[in-house]
mmCIF file of C-alpha atoms in Angstrom:
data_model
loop_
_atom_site.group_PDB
_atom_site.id
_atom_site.type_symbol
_atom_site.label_atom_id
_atom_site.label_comp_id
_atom_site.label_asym_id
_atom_site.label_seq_id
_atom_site.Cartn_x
_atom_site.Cartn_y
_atom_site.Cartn_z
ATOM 1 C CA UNK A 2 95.580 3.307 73.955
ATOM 2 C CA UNK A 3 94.612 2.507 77.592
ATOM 3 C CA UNK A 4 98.722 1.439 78.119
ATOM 4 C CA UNK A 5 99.688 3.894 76.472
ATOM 5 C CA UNK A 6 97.909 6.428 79.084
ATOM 6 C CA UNK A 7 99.018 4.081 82.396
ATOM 7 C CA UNK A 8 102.366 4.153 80.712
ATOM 8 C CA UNK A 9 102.564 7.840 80.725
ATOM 9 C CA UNK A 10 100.599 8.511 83.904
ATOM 10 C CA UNK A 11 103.706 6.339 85.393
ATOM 11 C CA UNK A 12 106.246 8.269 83.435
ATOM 12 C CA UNK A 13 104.565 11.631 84.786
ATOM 13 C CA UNK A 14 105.798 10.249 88.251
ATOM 14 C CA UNK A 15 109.579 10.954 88.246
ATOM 15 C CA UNK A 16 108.789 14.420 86.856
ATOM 16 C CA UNK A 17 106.668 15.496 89.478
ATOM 17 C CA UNK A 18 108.855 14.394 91.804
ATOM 18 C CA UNK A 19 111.892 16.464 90.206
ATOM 19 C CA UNK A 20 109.410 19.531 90.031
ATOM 20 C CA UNK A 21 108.700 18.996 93.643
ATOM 21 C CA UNK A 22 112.245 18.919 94.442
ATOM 22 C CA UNK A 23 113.665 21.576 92.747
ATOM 23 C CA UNK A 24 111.231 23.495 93.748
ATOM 24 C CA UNK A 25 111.503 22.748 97.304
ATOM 25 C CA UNK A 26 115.484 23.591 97.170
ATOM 26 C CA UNK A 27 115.024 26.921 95.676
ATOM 27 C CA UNK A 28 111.943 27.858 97.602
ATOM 28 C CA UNK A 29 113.981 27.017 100.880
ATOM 29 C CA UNK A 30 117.562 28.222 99.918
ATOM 30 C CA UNK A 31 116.207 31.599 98.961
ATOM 31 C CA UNK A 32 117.856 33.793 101.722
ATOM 32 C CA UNK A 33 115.556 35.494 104.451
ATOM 33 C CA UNK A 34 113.174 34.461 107.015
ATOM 34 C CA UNK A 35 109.413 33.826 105.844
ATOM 35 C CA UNK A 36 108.284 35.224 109.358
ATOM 36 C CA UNK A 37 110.132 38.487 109.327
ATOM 37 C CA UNK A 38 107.693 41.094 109.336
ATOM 38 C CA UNK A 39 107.787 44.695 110.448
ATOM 39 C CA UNK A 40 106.829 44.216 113.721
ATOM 40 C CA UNK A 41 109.948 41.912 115.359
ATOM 41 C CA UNK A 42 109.016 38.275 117.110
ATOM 42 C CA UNK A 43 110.694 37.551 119.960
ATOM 43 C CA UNK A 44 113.318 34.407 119.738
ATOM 44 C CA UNK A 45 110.737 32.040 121.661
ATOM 45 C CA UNK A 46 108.210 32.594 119.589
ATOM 46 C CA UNK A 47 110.603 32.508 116.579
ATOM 47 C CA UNK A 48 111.855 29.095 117.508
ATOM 48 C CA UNK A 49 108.447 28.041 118.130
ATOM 49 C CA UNK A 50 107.021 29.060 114.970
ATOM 50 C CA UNK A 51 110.101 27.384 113.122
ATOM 51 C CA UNK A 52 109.414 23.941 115.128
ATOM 52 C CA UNK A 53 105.931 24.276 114.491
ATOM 53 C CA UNK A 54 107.005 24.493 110.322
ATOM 54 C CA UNK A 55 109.959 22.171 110.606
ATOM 55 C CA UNK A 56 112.140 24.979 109.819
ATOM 56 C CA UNK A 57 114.562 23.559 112.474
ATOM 57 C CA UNK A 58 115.284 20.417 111.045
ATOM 58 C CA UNK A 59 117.816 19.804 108.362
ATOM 59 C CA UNK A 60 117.372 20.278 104.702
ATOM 60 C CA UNK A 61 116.486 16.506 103.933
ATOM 61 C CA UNK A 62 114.325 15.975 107.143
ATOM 62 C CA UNK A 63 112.012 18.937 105.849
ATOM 63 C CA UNK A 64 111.426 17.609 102.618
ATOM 64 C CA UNK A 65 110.866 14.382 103.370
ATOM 65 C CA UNK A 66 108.255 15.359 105.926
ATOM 66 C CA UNK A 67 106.938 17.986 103.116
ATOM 67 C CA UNK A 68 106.650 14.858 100.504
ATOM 68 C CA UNK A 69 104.748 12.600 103.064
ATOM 69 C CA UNK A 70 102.370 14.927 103.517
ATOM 70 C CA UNK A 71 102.066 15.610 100.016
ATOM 71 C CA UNK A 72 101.170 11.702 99.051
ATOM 72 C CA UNK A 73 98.468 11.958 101.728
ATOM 73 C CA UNK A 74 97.199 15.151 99.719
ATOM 74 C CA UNK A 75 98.071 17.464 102.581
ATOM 75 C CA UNK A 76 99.764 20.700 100.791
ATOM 76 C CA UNK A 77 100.912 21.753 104.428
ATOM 77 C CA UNK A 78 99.889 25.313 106.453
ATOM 78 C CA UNK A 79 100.239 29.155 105.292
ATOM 79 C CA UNK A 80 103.180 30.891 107.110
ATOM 80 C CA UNK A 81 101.215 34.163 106.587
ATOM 81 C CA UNK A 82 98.102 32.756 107.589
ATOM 82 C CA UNK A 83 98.934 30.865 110.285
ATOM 83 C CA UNK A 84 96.615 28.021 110.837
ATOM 84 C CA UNK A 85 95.557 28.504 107.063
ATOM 85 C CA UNK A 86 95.698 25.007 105.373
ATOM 86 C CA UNK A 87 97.032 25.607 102.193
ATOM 87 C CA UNK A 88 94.025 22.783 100.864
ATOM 88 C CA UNK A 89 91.814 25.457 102.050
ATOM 89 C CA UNK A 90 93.209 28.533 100.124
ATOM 90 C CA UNK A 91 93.688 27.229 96.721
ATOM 91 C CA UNK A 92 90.463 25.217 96.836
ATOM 92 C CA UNK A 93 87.830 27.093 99.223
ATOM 93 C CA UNK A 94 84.425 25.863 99.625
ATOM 94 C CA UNK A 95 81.872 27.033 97.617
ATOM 95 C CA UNK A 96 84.435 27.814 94.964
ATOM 96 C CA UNK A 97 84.043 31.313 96.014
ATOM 97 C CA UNK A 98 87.872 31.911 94.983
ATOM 98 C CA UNK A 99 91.003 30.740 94.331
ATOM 99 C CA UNK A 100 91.490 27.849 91.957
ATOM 100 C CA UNK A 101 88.265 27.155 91.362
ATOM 101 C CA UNK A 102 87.485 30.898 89.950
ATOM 102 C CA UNK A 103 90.816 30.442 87.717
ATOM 103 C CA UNK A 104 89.121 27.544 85.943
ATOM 104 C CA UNK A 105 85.941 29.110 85.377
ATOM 105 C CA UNK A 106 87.982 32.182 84.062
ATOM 106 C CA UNK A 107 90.322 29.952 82.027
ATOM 107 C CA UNK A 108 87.424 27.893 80.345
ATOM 108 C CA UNK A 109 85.635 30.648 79.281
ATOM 109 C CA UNK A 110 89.050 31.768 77.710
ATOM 110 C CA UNK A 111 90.080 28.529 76.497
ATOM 111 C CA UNK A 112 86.515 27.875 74.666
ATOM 112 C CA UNK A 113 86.195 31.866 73.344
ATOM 113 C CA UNK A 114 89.998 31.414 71.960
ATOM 114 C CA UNK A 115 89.496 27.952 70.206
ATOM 115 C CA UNK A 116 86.613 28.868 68.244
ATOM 116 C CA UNK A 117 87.151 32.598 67.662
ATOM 117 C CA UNK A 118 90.660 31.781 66.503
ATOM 118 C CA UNK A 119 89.869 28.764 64.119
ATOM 119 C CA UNK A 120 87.442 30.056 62.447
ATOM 120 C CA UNK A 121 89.381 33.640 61.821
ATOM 121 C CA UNK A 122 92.207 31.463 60.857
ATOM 122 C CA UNK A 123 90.170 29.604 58.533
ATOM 123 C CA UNK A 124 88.311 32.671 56.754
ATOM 124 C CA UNK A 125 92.249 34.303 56.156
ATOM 125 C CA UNK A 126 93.350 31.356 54.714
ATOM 126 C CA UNK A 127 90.121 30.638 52.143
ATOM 127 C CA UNK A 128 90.439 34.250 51.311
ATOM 128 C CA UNK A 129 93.923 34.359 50.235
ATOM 129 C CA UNK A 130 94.801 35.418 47.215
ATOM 130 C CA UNK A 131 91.374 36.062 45.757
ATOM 131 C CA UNK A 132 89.314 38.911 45.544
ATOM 132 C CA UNK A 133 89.070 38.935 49.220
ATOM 133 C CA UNK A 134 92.489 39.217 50.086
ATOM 134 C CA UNK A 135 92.522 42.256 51.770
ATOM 135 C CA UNK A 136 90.408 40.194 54.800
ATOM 136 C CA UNK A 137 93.278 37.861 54.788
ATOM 137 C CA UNK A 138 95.890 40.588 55.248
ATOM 138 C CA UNK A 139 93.370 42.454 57.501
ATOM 139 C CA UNK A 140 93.104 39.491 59.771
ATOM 140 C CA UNK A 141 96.781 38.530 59.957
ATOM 141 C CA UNK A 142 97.893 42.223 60.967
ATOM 142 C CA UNK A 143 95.512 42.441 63.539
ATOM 143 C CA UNK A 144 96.647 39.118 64.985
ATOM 144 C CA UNK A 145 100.110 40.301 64.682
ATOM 145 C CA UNK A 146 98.929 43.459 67.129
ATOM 146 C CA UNK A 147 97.403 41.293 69.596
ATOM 147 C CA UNK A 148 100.195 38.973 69.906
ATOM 148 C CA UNK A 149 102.887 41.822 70.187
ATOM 149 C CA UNK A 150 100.953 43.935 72.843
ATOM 150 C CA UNK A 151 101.502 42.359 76.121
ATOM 151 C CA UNK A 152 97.921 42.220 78.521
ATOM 152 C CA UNK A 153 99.635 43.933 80.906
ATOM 153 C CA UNK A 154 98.691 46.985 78.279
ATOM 154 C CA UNK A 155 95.468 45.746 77.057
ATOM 155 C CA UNK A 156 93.791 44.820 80.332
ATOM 156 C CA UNK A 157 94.152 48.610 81.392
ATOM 157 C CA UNK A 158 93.287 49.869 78.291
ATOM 158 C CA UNK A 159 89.930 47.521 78.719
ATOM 159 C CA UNK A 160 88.998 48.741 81.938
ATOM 160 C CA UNK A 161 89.429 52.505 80.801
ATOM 161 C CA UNK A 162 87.190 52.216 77.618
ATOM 162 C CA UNK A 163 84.652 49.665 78.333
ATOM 163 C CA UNK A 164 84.252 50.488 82.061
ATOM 164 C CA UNK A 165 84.876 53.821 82.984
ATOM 165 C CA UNK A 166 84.312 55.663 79.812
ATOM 166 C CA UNK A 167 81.773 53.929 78.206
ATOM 167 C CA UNK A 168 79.889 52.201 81.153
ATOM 168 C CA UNK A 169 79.419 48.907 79.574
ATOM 169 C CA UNK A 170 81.057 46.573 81.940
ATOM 170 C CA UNK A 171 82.096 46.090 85.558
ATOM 171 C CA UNK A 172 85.829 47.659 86.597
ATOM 172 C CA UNK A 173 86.151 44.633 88.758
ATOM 173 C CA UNK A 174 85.590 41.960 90.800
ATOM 174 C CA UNK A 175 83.889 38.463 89.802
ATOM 175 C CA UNK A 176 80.428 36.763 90.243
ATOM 176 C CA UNK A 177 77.868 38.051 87.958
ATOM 177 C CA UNK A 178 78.151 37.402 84.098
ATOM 178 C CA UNK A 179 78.613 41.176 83.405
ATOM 179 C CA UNK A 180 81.790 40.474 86.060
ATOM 180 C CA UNK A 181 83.294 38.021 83.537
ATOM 181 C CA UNK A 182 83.165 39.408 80.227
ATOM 182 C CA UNK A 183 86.193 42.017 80.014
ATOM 183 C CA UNK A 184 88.878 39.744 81.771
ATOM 184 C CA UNK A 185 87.717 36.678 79.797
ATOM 185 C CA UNK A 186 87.972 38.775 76.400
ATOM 186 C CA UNK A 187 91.258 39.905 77.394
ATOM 187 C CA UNK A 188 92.794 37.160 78.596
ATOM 188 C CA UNK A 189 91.875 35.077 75.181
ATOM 189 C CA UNK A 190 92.635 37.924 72.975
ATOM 190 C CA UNK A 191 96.681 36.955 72.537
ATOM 191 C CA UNK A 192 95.198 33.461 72.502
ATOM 192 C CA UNK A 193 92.657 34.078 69.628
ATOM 193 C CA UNK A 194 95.998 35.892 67.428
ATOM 194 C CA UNK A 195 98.186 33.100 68.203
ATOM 195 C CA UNK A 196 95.758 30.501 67.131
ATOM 196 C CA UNK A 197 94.754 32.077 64.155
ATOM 197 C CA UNK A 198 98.079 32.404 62.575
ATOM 198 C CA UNK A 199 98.496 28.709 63.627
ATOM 199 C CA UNK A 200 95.604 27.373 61.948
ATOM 200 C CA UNK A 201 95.418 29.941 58.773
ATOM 201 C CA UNK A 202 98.700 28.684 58.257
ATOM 202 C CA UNK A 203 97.985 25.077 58.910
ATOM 203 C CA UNK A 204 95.273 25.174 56.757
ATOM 204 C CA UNK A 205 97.348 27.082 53.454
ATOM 205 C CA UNK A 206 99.539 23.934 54.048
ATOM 206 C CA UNK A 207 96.743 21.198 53.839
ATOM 207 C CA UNK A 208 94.969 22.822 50.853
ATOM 208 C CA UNK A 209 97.686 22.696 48.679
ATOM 209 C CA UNK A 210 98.569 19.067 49.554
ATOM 210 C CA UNK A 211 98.417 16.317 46.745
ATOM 211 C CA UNK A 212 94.701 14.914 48.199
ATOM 212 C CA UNK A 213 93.526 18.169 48.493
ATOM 213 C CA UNK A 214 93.794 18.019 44.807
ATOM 214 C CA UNK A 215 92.354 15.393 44.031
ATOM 215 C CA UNK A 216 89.306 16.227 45.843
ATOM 216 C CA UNK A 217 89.298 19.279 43.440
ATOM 217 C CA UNK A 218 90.199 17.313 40.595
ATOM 218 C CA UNK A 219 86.773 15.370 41.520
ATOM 219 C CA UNK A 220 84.567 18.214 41.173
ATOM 220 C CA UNK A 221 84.156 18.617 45.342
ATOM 221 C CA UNK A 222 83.277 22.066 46.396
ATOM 222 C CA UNK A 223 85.570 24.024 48.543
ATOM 223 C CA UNK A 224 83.183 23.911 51.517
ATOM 224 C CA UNK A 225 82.959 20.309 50.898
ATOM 225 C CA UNK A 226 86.713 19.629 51.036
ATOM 226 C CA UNK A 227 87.302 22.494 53.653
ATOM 227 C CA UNK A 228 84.699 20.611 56.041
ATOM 228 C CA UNK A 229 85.586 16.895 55.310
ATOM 229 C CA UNK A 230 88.710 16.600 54.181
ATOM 230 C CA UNK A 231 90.779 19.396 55.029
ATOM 231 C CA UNK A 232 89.447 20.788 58.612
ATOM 232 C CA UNK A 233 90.675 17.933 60.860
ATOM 233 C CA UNK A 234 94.244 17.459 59.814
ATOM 234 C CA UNK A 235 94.773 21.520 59.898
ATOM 235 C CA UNK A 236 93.652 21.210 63.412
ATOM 236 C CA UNK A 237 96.732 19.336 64.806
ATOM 237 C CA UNK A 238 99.075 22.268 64.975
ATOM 238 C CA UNK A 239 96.271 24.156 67.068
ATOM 239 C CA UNK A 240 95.481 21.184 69.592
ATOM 240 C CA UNK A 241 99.466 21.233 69.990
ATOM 241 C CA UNK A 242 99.442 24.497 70.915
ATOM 242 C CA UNK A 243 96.557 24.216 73.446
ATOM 243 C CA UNK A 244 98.106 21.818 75.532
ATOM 244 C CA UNK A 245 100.571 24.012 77.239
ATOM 245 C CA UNK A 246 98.416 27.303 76.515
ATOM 246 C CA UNK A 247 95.249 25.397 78.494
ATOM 247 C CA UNK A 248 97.321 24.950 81.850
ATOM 248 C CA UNK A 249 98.645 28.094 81.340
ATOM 249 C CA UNK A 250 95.535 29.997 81.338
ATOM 250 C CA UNK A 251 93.872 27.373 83.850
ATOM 251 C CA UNK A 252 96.615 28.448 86.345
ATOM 252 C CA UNK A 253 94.872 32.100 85.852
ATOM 253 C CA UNK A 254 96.915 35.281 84.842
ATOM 254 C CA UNK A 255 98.607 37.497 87.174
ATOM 255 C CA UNK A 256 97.558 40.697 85.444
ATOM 256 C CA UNK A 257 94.265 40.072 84.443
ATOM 257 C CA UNK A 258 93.517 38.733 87.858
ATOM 258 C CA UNK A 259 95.095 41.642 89.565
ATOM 259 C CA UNK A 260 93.937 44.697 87.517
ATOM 260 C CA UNK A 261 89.911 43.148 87.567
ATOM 261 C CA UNK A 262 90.612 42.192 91.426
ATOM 262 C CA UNK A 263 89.757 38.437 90.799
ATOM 263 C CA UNK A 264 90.170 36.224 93.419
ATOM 264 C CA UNK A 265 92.144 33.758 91.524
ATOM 265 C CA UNK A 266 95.610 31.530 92.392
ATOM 266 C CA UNK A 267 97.314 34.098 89.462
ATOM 267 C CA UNK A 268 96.743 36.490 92.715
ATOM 268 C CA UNK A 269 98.173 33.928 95.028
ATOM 269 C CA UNK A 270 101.281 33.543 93.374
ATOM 270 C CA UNK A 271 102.144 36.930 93.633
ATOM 271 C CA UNK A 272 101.427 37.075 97.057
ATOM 272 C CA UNK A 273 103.122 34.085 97.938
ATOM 273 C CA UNK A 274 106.351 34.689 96.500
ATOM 274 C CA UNK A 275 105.903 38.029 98.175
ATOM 275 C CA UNK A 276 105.187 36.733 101.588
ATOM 276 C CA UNK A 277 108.236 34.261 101.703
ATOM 277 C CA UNK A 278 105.307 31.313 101.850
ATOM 278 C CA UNK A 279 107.443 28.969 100.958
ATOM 279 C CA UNK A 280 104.289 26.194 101.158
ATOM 280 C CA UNK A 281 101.801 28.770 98.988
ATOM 281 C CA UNK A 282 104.272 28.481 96.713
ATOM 282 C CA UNK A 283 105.223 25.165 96.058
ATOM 283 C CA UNK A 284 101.328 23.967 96.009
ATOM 284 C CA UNK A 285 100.946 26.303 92.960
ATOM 285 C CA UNK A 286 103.992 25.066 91.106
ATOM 286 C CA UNK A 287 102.986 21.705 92.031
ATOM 287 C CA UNK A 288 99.146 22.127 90.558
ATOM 288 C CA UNK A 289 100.978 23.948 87.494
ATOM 289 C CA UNK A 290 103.184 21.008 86.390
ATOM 290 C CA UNK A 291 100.484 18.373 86.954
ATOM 291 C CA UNK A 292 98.225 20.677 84.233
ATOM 292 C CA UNK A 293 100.927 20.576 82.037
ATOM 293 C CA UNK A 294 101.237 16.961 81.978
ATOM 294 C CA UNK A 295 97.470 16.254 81.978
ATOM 295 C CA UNK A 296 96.723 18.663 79.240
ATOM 296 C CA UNK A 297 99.935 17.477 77.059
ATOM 297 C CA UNK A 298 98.523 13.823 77.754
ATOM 298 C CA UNK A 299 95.410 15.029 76.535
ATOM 299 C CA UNK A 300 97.104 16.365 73.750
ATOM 300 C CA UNK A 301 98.543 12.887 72.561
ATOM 301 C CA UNK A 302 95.022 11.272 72.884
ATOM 302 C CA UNK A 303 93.645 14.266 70.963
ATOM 303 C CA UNK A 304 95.655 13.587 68.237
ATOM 304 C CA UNK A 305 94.933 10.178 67.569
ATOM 305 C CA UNK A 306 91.884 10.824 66.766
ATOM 306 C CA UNK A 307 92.840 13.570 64.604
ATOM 307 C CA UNK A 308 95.145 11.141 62.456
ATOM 308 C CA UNK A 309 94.243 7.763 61.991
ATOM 309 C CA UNK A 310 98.202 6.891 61.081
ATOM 310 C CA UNK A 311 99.109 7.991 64.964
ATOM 311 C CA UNK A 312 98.665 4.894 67.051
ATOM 312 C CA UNK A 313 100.023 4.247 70.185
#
């Protein structure tokens, strides 16, 4: 196992560097200057501010001055906020922002999701086809809702009901518990409907396998064969899914993080991109794809203990 991880920590290597460059090339091909702004600079300070960026060396020179710094874990300065490292804005002190919040707002998310969704998933798929089935059909048309409304629609929708009409919870901002509630629900909402259909369907699958059977044929109850038997392998689809869906939450979401005025990198993004920051920018799609690979490593180490036959 511990090869296998070195061997894939080494084989993460050439894809971060692809990520990096790509990313680099469209970030700095993308037509426009990043220090245009309303008010005009004059052509000194323009050339300084380009020489100062290494905006006035060629194509190649820049990157390879970008990548050096980037082994010495130097993401490189804000062109809007000049003199801003970008260290400094994606992981301020005090984790009073940035990434830092859009981990504690992902966790919460993550953890709410995964147990909210398995066990829904697992209650729809014991009570299919008995006398309970309308909780089954119940559950999966729900799901169905949350995964086809977009949060762009139910984050408003949450702020109108829960905190102006009825009160309950804070409009905005993030500190207090009462602060974290609404975005955390409705961030994990689509997450709790997608993982429920994954592991009601997983689990349908498992129960009517051959030693599933068996285990009937036995005289096991069904919470006995649910819990020991059936229960782990049913969970493989799920941790599949949460490999990619973790770093995609981690990374925080632009709408939840904009509409509740969270002081996440989902807000950064936006701004970046807006801003021309080319460095803002490539630090966040940087920190992205090294989540993805972590989490989808994670995944693979997950899973062998899930199935004893997966050995690597």
């Amino acid at each position: 196992m511990f090869s296998y991880i070195i061997r894939r920590l080494l084989g993460a290597i050439p894809t971060v560097f692809a990520v990096v460059l790509i990313s680099f090339l469209m970030v700095h091909l993308t037509p426009g200057d990043p220090f245009a702004t309303e008010r005009a600079l004059s052509p000194e300070v323009l050339k300084q501010l380009h020489h100062q960026y290494h905006l006035d060396l060629p194509l190649w020179k820049q990157f390879i001055y970008y990548l050096n710094d980037l082994i010495h874990g130097n993401l490189g300065y804000s062109f809007k906020y000049q003199g801003q490292s970008i260290n400094h804005l994606v992981f301020p002190e005090g984790g009073q922002g940035g990434f830092w919040v859009s981990v504690q707002l992902g966790f919460f998310s993550v953890l709410i999701a995964s147990i909210l969704g398995i066990i829904f998933g697992v209650f729809s798929a014991l009570t299919r086809n008995t006398k309970l089935d309308f909780i089954d059909h119940g559950i999966s048309i729900i799901a169905m809702l949350f995964i086809s409304t977009p949060i762009v629609v139910t984050a408003p929708i949450a702020v109108l009901v829960f905190a102006v009409m009825l009160g309950w919870f804070p409009a905005g901002g993030w500190g207090d518990w009462e602060d974290m509630v609404l975005p955390v629900i409705v961030l994990a909402i689509p997450y709790i409907a997608i993982i429920t259909q994954i592991a009601r369907s997983s689990l349908i699958e498992i129960l009517s396998s051959p030693f599933i059977r068996t285990a009937k044929a036995k005289g096991l109850s069904m919470p006995r064969i649910v819990w020991k038997h059936a229960l782990k392998p049913s969970l493989m689809p799920v941790v599949s899914f949460l490999g990619p869906a973790v770093a995609g939450i981690l990374t925080g979401s632009v709408v939840v993080e904009t509409v509740f005025t969270i002081p996440g990198i989902g807000v950064q993004v936006v701004q970046g991109a807006t801003n021309r920051d080319y460095n803002l920018v490539l630090a966040l799609t940087i920190i992205y794809s090294l989540l993805v690979i972590l989490f989808n490593l994670i995944v693979d180490i997950v899973y062998a203990f899930l199935d004893p036959k997966i050995r690597y």
